mmCIF file of C-alpha atoms in Angstrom:
data_model
loop_
_atom_site.group_PDB
_atom_site.id
_atom_site.type_symbol
_atom_site.label_atom_id
_atom_site.label_comp_id
_atom_site.label_asym_id
_atom_site.label_seq_id
_atom_site.Cartn_x
_atom_site.Cartn_y
_atom_site.Cartn_z
ATOM 1 C CA UNK A 1 -5.574 -27.201 -0.501
ATOM 2 C CA UNK A 2 -3.997 -27.957 2.882
ATOM 3 C CA UNK A 3 -1.126 -25.310 2.693
ATOM 4 C CA UNK A 4 -3.843 -22.614 2.473
ATOM 5 C CA UNK A 5 -4.365 -23.569 6.507
ATOM 6 C CA UNK A 6 -0.778 -23.129 7.420
ATOM 7 C CA UNK A 7 0.895 -19.924 8.925
ATOM 8 C CA UNK A 8 3.560 -20.610 6.634
ATOM 9 C CA UNK A 9 3.399 -21.430 3.136
ATOM 10 C CA UNK A 10 5.267 -24.629 1.030
ATOM 11 C CA UNK A 11 4.323 -23.062 -1.677
ATOM 12 C CA UNK A 12 4.762 -19.994 -3.102
ATOM 13 C CA UNK A 13 1.095 -17.840 -2.653
ATOM 14 C CA UNK A 14 1.748 -16.919 -6.232
ATOM 15 C CA UNK A 15 1.582 -20.846 -6.854
ATOM 16 C CA UNK A 16 -0.504 -21.494 -4.382
ATOM 17 C CA UNK A 17 -3.263 -18.549 -6.269
ATOM 18 C CA UNK A 18 -2.579 -20.532 -9.084
ATOM 19 C CA UNK A 19 -3.723 -23.912 -8.205
ATOM 20 C CA UNK A 20 -6.522 -22.062 -6.143
ATOM 21 C CA UNK A 21 -7.648 -20.598 -9.757
ATOM 22 C CA UNK A 22 -7.551 -23.870 -11.367
ATOM 23 C CA UNK A 23 -8.731 -26.482 -8.692
ATOM 24 C CA UNK A 24 -11.876 -24.265 -7.757
ATOM 25 C CA UNK A 25 -12.586 -23.974 -11.778
ATOM 26 C CA UNK A 26 -12.078 -27.810 -12.949
ATOM 27 C CA UNK A 27 -14.243 -28.430 -9.686
ATOM 28 C CA UNK A 28 -16.229 -26.351 -10.546
ATOM 29 C CA UNK A 29 -17.625 -25.580 -6.824
ATOM 30 C CA UNK A 30 -19.791 -22.995 -8.215
ATOM 31 C CA UNK A 31 -21.320 -23.259 -11.059
ATOM 32 C CA UNK A 32 -22.726 -20.078 -11.551
ATOM 33 C CA UNK A 33 -20.152 -18.266 -10.242
ATOM 34 C CA UNK A 34 -16.645 -20.270 -10.815
ATOM 35 C CA UNK A 35 -14.815 -17.749 -12.806
ATOM 36 C CA UNK A 36 -15.627 -15.262 -9.715
ATOM 37 C CA UNK A 37 -14.995 -17.111 -6.793
ATOM 38 C CA UNK A 38 -12.244 -18.136 -7.826
ATOM 39 C CA UNK A 39 -10.349 -14.776 -8.430
ATOM 40 C CA UNK A 40 -11.698 -13.563 -5.509
ATOM 41 C CA UNK A 41 -9.661 -16.887 -3.622
ATOM 42 C CA UNK A 42 -7.151 -16.782 -5.576
ATOM 43 C CA UNK A 43 -6.868 -13.409 -3.934
ATOM 44 C CA UNK A 44 -7.239 -13.970 -0.698
ATOM 45 C CA UNK A 45 -4.321 -16.150 -1.213
ATOM 46 C CA UNK A 46 -2.573 -13.589 -2.064
ATOM 47 C CA UNK A 47 -3.757 -10.994 0.782
ATOM 48 C CA UNK A 48 -2.625 -14.270 3.277
ATOM 49 C CA UNK A 49 0.824 -13.804 1.374
ATOM 50 C CA UNK A 50 1.390 -9.958 2.647
ATOM 51 C CA UNK A 51 0.854 -8.725 -1.041
ATOM 52 C CA UNK A 52 -1.042 -5.568 -1.551
ATOM 53 C CA UNK A 53 -5.221 -5.602 -1.933
ATOM 54 C CA UNK A 54 -4.322 -3.297 -4.978
ATOM 55 C CA UNK A 55 -2.999 -6.064 -6.567
ATOM 56 C CA UNK A 56 -6.376 -7.501 -7.552
ATOM 57 C CA UNK A 57 -8.055 -5.100 -9.268
ATOM 58 C CA UNK A 58 -5.143 -5.025 -11.695
ATOM 59 C CA UNK A 59 -5.487 -8.707 -12.303
ATOM 60 C CA UNK A 60 -8.935 -7.628 -12.969
ATOM 61 C CA UNK A 61 -8.116 -5.259 -15.270
ATOM 62 C CA UNK A 62 -5.578 -7.819 -16.400
ATOM 63 C CA UNK A 63 -8.948 -10.725 -17.372
ATOM 64 C CA UNK A 64 -10.898 -8.572 -18.433
ATOM 65 C CA UNK A 65 -8.167 -6.643 -20.955
ATOM 66 C CA UNK A 66 -7.537 -10.657 -21.736
ATOM 67 C CA UNK A 67 -10.624 -12.099 -22.154
ATOM 68 C CA UNK A 68 -10.661 -14.240 -24.857
ATOM 69 C CA UNK A 69 -7.792 -15.828 -23.948
ATOM 70 C CA UNK A 70 -8.853 -15.765 -19.840
ATOM 71 C CA UNK A 71 -12.067 -18.033 -21.796
ATOM 72 C CA UNK A 72 -9.651 -20.194 -23.440
ATOM 73 C CA UNK A 73 -7.705 -21.612 -20.625
ATOM 74 C CA UNK A 74 -10.886 -21.900 -18.377
ATOM 75 C CA UNK A 75 -12.458 -24.346 -21.225
ATOM 76 C CA UNK A 76 -8.801 -25.817 -21.700
ATOM 77 C CA UNK A 77 -9.320 -26.667 -17.644
ATOM 78 C CA UNK A 78 -12.538 -28.082 -17.683
ATOM 79 C CA UNK A 79 -12.136 -29.648 -20.864
ATOM 80 C CA UNK A 80 -10.145 -32.205 -19.145
ATOM 81 C CA UNK A 81 -6.505 -31.278 -20.584
ATOM 82 C CA UNK A 82 -3.392 -30.533 -18.578
ATOM 83 C CA UNK A 83 -3.656 -28.360 -15.947
ATOM 84 C CA UNK A 84 -0.019 -26.448 -16.812
ATOM 85 C CA UNK A 85 -1.106 -23.662 -19.683
ATOM 86 C CA UNK A 86 -3.809 -23.001 -18.006
ATOM 87 C CA UNK A 87 -1.979 -22.280 -14.208
ATOM 88 C CA UNK A 88 1.234 -20.318 -16.428
ATOM 89 C CA UNK A 89 -1.494 -18.169 -17.774
ATOM 90 C CA UNK A 90 -2.717 -16.878 -14.963
ATOM 91 C CA UNK A 91 0.675 -17.250 -13.113
ATOM 92 C CA UNK A 92 1.805 -14.806 -16.164
ATOM 93 C CA UNK A 93 -1.295 -12.677 -15.487
ATOM 94 C CA UNK A 94 -0.124 -12.181 -12.454
ATOM 95 C CA UNK A 95 3.290 -11.472 -12.317
ATOM 96 C CA UNK A 96 1.806 -8.661 -14.609
ATOM 97 C CA UNK A 97 -0.352 -7.548 -11.873
ATOM 98 C CA UNK A 98 2.528 -7.576 -9.769
ATOM 99 C CA UNK A 99 4.537 -6.029 -12.567
ATOM 100 C CA UNK A 100 1.253 -2.955 -12.693
ATOM 101 C CA UNK A 101 1.343 -2.513 -8.750
ATOM 102 C CA UNK A 102 4.682 -2.692 -7.965
ATOM 103 C CA UNK A 103 5.689 0.353 -10.641
ATOM 104 C CA UNK A 104 2.321 2.491 -9.145
ATOM 105 C CA UNK A 105 3.498 2.338 -5.791
ATOM 106 C CA UNK A 106 7.157 3.393 -7.438
ATOM 107 C CA UNK A 107 5.314 6.669 -9.717
ATOM 108 C CA UNK A 108 3.499 7.474 -6.432
ATOM 109 C CA UNK A 109 6.554 7.420 -3.406
ATOM 110 C CA UNK A 110 8.230 9.789 -6.443
ATOM 111 C CA UNK A 111 5.485 11.695 -6.364
ATOM 112 C CA UNK A 112 5.418 11.940 -2.147
ATOM 113 C CA UNK A 113 9.603 12.941 -2.909
ATOM 114 C CA UNK A 114 8.604 15.732 -5.249
ATOM 115 C CA UNK A 115 5.829 17.063 -2.851
ATOM 116 C CA UNK A 116 8.324 17.116 0.064
ATOM 117 C CA UNK A 117 11.276 18.682 -1.534
ATOM 118 C CA UNK A 118 8.779 21.292 -2.750
ATOM 119 C CA UNK A 119 8.142 21.933 0.474
ATOM 120 C CA UNK A 120 11.699 22.239 1.566
ATOM 121 C CA UNK A 121 12.381 24.089 -0.580
ATOM 122 C CA UNK A 122 9.391 26.640 0.436
ATOM 123 C CA UNK A 123 10.417 26.251 4.204
ATOM 124 C CA UNK A 124 13.848 26.884 3.066
ATOM 125 C CA UNK A 125 13.828 30.193 1.772
ATOM 126 C CA UNK A 126 11.547 31.176 4.195
ATOM 127 C CA UNK A 127 8.456 32.302 1.638
ATOM 128 C CA UNK A 128 5.332 32.371 4.119
ATOM 129 C CA UNK A 129 3.558 32.314 1.109
ATOM 130 C CA UNK A 130 4.623 31.107 -2.692
ATOM 131 C CA UNK A 131 3.249 31.267 -6.177
ATOM 132 C CA UNK A 132 3.396 27.995 -8.976
ATOM 133 C CA UNK A 133 6.274 30.501 -11.050
ATOM 134 C CA UNK A 134 7.925 30.556 -7.608
ATOM 135 C CA UNK A 135 8.926 27.158 -7.731
ATOM 136 C CA UNK A 136 8.886 26.612 -11.348
ATOM 137 C CA UNK A 137 12.778 26.896 -11.189
ATOM 138 C CA UNK A 138 13.141 24.106 -8.493
ATOM 139 C CA UNK A 139 11.210 21.935 -10.035
ATOM 140 C CA UNK A 140 12.585 22.090 -13.707
ATOM 141 C CA UNK A 141 9.399 21.309 -15.071
ATOM 142 C CA UNK A 142 6.857 23.481 -16.887
ATOM 143 C CA UNK A 143 4.844 24.654 -16.016
ATOM 144 C CA UNK A 144 2.152 23.145 -16.865
ATOM 145 C CA UNK A 145 3.471 19.767 -14.149
ATOM 146 C CA UNK A 146 4.445 22.442 -11.665
ATOM 147 C CA UNK A 147 0.736 23.391 -11.596
ATOM 148 C CA UNK A 148 -0.849 19.716 -11.331
ATOM 149 C CA UNK A 149 2.159 19.105 -8.883
ATOM 150 C CA UNK A 150 0.341 22.234 -6.898
ATOM 151 C CA UNK A 151 -3.248 20.862 -7.239
ATOM 152 C CA UNK A 152 -1.913 17.400 -5.883
ATOM 153 C CA UNK A 153 -0.547 19.154 -2.882
ATOM 154 C CA UNK A 154 -3.801 20.957 -2.240
ATOM 155 C CA UNK A 155 -6.145 17.482 -2.538
ATOM 156 C CA UNK A 156 -4.431 16.148 -0.469
ATOM 157 C CA UNK A 157 -4.301 18.783 2.067
ATOM 158 C CA UNK A 158 -0.449 19.925 2.472
ATOM 159 C CA UNK A 159 -0.782 23.645 1.166
ATOM 160 C CA UNK A 160 -4.082 26.010 0.420
ATOM 161 C CA UNK A 161 -4.191 27.395 -2.737
ATOM 162 C CA UNK A 162 -5.359 31.492 -1.865
ATOM 163 C CA UNK A 163 -6.692 33.389 -5.187
ATOM 164 C CA UNK A 164 -7.715 32.402 -9.166
ATOM 165 C CA UNK A 165 -5.637 33.149 -12.579
ATOM 166 C CA UNK A 166 -2.663 35.350 -11.785
ATOM 167 C CA UNK A 167 -3.286 36.785 -8.257
ATOM 168 C CA UNK A 168 -3.501 32.542 -7.286
ATOM 169 C CA UNK A 169 -0.763 31.708 -4.447
ATOM 170 C CA UNK A 170 0.013 29.175 -1.724
ATOM 171 C CA UNK A 171 0.040 28.574 1.431
ATOM 172 C CA UNK A 172 2.223 25.575 3.549
ATOM 173 C CA UNK A 173 -0.421 23.956 5.766
ATOM 174 C CA UNK A 174 0.966 23.090 9.549
ATOM 175 C CA UNK A 175 0.753 19.032 10.097
#
């Protein structure tokens, strides 16, 4: 536990996080809220280790989906058995959460790249206004996907939608 109070970790934040989780479960420090506090303190170790906060939500989702195995690992720890399987299980959940979070960030970055490319296309072609059909050949996706991209770009205030149905056109917002 002393590693948490130092500026540099002796152990990886992932391993330290799993050990924190195991220790809180084993010691039953917060009887009514032990599981939640164990996950919270594990998460704080990850935050201190410079991991993004979104990993917490992915971890909670993983725990919910594997609730039975999670409970078995906790019972294993509480019965005084070897902690290794419980720590391995929690590490597996952490790594899976990190993978999901990383993939989500990469997808978001790819989306941002396509938005940037679409705006570059509009500017290079000096389009003061454009319709979905104007951008479709550049995007090389079906019309439904093009419209979804345009809606998302409107949602994040990159472009503005004018009109409805067949008369719909878009303009680039000044940034």
